[in-house]
């Protein structure tokens, strides 16, 4: 991948986190989208992609290492978002207010940046769909696309 492609993936992932924060702060159709523990873990996955792709763009010598770490972050995101989608399709199940939420909210990042990292919502909450999909479904789609692009380009010859 080229430097510009890494930067594109980095800014795309950052934009997806920014969109999630806007949904949380402003809402959609009059409803605030409070992040649940799985939402926060997905934000961490996107921010990992932001950081690793940014470093891949800026440090050509370690590009393959950062590319591999970005693949791991995208795979992590697919797993978390996939579990979240599964919870939405099984209304009887819920992560609810569980030890995961308490654990996440005790991190220094949750205390320092509560608007970004504090979990306040329920994982099984049925919020309004955006263009026909729930937010975790959109997240799974984006993580899947990013993972696919990163996996396909990992073995291609890189351009400096």
Tab-separated table of C-alpha atoms in Angstrom, residues 43-131:
chain	number	residue	atom	x	y	z
A	43	UNK	CA	-13.951	2.521	19.233
A	44	UNK	CA	-10.677	1.181	20.619
A	45	UNK	CA	-10.387	-1.069	17.554
A	46	UNK	CA	-10.931	1.853	15.181
A	47	UNK	CA	-8.428	4.004	17.081
A	48	UNK	CA	-5.900	1.158	16.890
A	49	UNK	CA	-6.358	1.171	13.104
A	50	UNK	CA	-5.912	4.956	13.083
A	51	UNK	CA	-2.631	4.724	14.975
A	52	UNK	CA	-1.156	1.719	13.172
A	53	UNK	CA	-2.019	2.999	9.688
A	54	UNK	CA	-0.675	6.432	10.582
A	55	UNK	CA	2.611	4.866	11.695
A	56	UNK	CA	2.676	2.645	8.588
A	57	UNK	CA	2.379	5.799	6.477
A	58	UNK	CA	5.065	7.657	8.400
A	59	UNK	CA	7.680	4.977	9.101
A	60	UNK	CA	8.426	3.074	5.878
A	61	UNK	CA	11.066	0.894	7.524
A	62	UNK	CA	8.456	-0.734	9.801
A	63	UNK	CA	5.535	-0.535	7.360
A	64	UNK	CA	4.905	-4.316	7.282
A	65	UNK	CA	4.912	-4.487	11.094
A	66	UNK	CA	2.350	-1.706	11.419
A	67	UNK	CA	0.331	-3.151	8.532
A	68	UNK	CA	0.190	-6.470	10.409
A	69	UNK	CA	-0.856	-4.713	13.610
A	70	UNK	CA	-3.604	-2.921	11.669
A	71	UNK	CA	-4.825	-6.314	10.418
A	72	UNK	CA	-4.960	-7.537	14.019
A	73	UNK	CA	-6.883	-4.416	15.088
A	74	UNK	CA	-9.382	-4.858	12.243
A	75	UNK	CA	-9.791	-8.553	13.100
A	76	UNK	CA	-10.386	-7.605	16.725
A	77	UNK	CA	-13.017	-5.108	15.567
A	78	UNK	CA	-14.753	-7.731	13.413
A	79	UNK	CA	-14.921	-10.056	16.431
A	80	UNK	CA	-16.318	-7.418	18.808
A	81	UNK	CA	-18.775	-5.975	16.262
A	82	UNK	CA	-19.837	-9.493	15.243
A	83	UNK	CA	-20.600	-10.335	18.862
A	84	UNK	CA	-22.541	-7.081	19.178
A	85	UNK	CA	-24.615	-7.899	16.084
A	86	UNK	CA	-25.248	-11.369	17.516
A	87	UNK	CA	-26.530	-9.782	20.753
A	88	UNK	CA	-28.906	-7.579	18.749
A	89	UNK	CA	-30.305	-10.617	16.933
A	90	UNK	CA	-30.848	-12.466	20.235
A	91	UNK	CA	-32.997	-10.078	22.318
A	92	UNK	CA	-33.029	-12.434	25.308
A	93	UNK	CA	-29.265	-12.036	25.700
A	94	UNK	CA	-27.612	-8.870	26.912
A	95	UNK	CA	-24.320	-7.703	28.256
A	96	UNK	CA	-26.373	-5.229	30.340
A	97	UNK	CA	-24.674	-3.597	33.269
A	98	UNK	CA	-22.008	-6.161	33.831
A	99	UNK	CA	-18.435	-6.333	35.099
A	100	UNK	CA	-17.195	-5.385	31.613
A	101	UNK	CA	-18.881	-1.982	31.866
A	102	UNK	CA	-17.521	-1.381	35.354
A	103	UNK	CA	-14.054	-2.464	34.237
A	104	UNK	CA	-14.087	-0.204	31.149
A	105	UNK	CA	-15.362	2.798	33.093
A	106	UNK	CA	-12.525	2.475	35.630
A	107	UNK	CA	-9.822	3.043	33.003
A	108	UNK	CA	-8.032	6.367	33.142
A	109	UNK	CA	-9.137	7.080	29.552
A	110	UNK	CA	-12.797	6.730	30.573
A	111	UNK	CA	-12.222	9.188	33.399
A	112	UNK	CA	-10.160	11.589	31.305
A	113	UNK	CA	-12.262	11.441	28.123
A	114	UNK	CA	-15.737	10.301	29.244
A	115	UNK	CA	-17.353	11.643	26.047
A	116	UNK	CA	-15.259	9.095	24.111
A	117	UNK	CA	-14.632	6.123	26.391
A	118	UNK	CA	-17.390	5.938	29.038
A	119	UNK	CA	-19.894	3.101	28.602
A	120	UNK	CA	-23.437	4.177	29.526
A	121	UNK	CA	-25.708	2.183	27.208
A	122	UNK	CA	-27.030	-1.335	26.869
A	123	UNK	CA	-25.586	-3.623	24.199
A	124	UNK	CA	-29.001	-4.999	23.262
A	125	UNK	CA	-30.713	-1.586	22.947
A	126	UNK	CA	-32.759	-1.367	19.741
A	127	UNK	CA	-31.971	2.115	18.455
A	128	UNK	CA	-33.218	3.626	15.178
A	129	UNK	CA	-31.613	2.146	12.084
A	130	UNK	CA	-29.443	4.390	9.932
A	131	UNK	CA	-29.988	3.680	6.235
